[in-house]
PDB file of C-alpha atoms in Angstrom:
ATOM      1  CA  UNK Y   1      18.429  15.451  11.062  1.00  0.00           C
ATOM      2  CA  UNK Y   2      21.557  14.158   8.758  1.00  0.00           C
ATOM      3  CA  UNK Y   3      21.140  12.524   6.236  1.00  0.00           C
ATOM      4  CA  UNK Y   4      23.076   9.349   7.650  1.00  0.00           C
ATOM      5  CA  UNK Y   5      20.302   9.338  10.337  1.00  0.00           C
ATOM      6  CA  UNK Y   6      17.414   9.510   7.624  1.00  0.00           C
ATOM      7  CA  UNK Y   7      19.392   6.306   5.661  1.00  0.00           C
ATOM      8  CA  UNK Y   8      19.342   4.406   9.066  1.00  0.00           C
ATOM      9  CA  UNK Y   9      15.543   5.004   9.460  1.00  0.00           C
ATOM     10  CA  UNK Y  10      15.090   4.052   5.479  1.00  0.00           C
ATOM     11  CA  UNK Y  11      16.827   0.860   6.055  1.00  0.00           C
ATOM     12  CA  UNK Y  12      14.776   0.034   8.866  1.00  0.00           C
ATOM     13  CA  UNK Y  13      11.677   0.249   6.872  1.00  0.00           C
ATOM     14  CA  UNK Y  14       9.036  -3.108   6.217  1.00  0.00           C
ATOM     15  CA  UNK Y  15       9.036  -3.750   2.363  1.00  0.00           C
ATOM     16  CA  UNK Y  16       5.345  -2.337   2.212  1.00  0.00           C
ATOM     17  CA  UNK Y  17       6.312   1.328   4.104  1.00  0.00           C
ATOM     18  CA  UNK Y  18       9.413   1.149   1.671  1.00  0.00           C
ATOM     19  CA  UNK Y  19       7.465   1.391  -1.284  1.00  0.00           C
ATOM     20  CA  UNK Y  20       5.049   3.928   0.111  1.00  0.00           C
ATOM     21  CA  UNK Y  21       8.635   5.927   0.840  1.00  0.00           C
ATOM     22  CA  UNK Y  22       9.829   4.941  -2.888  1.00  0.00           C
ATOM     23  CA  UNK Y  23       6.435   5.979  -4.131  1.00  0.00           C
ATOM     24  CA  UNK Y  24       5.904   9.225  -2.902  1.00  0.00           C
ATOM     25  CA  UNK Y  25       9.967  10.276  -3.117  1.00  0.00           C
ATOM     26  CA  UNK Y  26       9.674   9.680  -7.088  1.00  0.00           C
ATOM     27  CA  UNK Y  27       6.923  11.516  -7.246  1.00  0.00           C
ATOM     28  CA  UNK Y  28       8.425  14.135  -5.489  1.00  0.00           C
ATOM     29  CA  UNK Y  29      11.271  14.527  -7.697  1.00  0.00           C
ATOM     30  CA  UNK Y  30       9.090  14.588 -10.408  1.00  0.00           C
ATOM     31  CA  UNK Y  31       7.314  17.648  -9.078  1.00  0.00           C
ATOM     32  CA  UNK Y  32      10.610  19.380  -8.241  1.00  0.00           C
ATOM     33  CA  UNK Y  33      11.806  18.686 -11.468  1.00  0.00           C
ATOM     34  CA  UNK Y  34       8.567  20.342 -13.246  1.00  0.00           C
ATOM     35  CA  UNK Y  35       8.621  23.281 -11.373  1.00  0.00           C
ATOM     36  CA  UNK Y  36      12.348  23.529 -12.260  1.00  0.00           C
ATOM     37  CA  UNK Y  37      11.643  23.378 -15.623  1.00  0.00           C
ATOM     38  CA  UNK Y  38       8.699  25.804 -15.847  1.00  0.00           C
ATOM     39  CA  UNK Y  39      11.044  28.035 -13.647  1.00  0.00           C
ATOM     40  CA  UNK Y  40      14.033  27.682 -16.376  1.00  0.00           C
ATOM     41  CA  UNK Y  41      11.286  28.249 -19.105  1.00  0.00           C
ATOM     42  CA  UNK Y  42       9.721  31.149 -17.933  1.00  0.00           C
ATOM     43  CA  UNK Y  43      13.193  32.391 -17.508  1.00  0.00           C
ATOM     44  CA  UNK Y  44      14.064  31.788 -21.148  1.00  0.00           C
ATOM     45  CA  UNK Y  45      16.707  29.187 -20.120  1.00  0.00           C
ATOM     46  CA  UNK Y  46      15.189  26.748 -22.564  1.00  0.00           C
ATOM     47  CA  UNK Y  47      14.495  29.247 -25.507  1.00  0.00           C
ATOM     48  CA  UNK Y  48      17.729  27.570 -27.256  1.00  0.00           C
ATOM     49  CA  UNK Y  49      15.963  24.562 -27.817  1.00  0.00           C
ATOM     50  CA  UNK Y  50      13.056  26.117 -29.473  1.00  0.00           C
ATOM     51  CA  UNK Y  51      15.217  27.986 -31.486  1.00  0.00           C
ATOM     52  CA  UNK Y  52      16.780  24.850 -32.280  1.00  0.00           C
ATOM     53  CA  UNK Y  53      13.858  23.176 -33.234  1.00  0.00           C
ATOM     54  CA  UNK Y  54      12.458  25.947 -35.083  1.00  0.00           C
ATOM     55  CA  UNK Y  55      15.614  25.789 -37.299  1.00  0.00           C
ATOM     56  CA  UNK Y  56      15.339  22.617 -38.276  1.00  0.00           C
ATOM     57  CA  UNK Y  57      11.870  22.514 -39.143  1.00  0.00           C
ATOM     58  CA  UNK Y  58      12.477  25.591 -41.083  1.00  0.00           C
ATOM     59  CA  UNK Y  59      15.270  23.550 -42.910  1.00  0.00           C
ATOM     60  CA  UNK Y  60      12.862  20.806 -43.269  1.00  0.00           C
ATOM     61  CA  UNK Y  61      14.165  18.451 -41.028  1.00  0.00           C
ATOM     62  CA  UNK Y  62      11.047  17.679 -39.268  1.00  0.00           C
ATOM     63  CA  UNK Y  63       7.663  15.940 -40.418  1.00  0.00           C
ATOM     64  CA  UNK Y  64       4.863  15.168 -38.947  1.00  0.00           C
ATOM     65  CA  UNK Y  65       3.641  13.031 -36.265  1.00  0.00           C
TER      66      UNK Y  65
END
């Protein structure tokens, strides 16, 4: 199926089955973008940032919450 075919079919859609669609597809992304993350932290694709962090609160450039 292209995706020009799945766009036709969306814009055929009654407002309440569009919003079901909408619904679900953002949470969706949302899972594929958590699993990307754990992926890229478990990988130690993030570990920048917590060096980052952990420089700055060792500079004292954090407080607390």
């Amino acid at each position: 199926m292209s995706v020009e075919t799945i766009e036709e079919q969306i814009a055929e859609l009654d407002n309440v089955s569009f919003a079901k669609l909408r619904d679900w597809f953002i949470e969706f992304e949302h899972a594929r973008w958590d699993k990307q993350i754990e992926a890229d932290s478990n990988n130690g694709k993030l570990d920048f940032l917590i060096n980052a962090a952990l420089v700055e609160h060792q500079a004292g450039k954090s407080r607390d919450l």
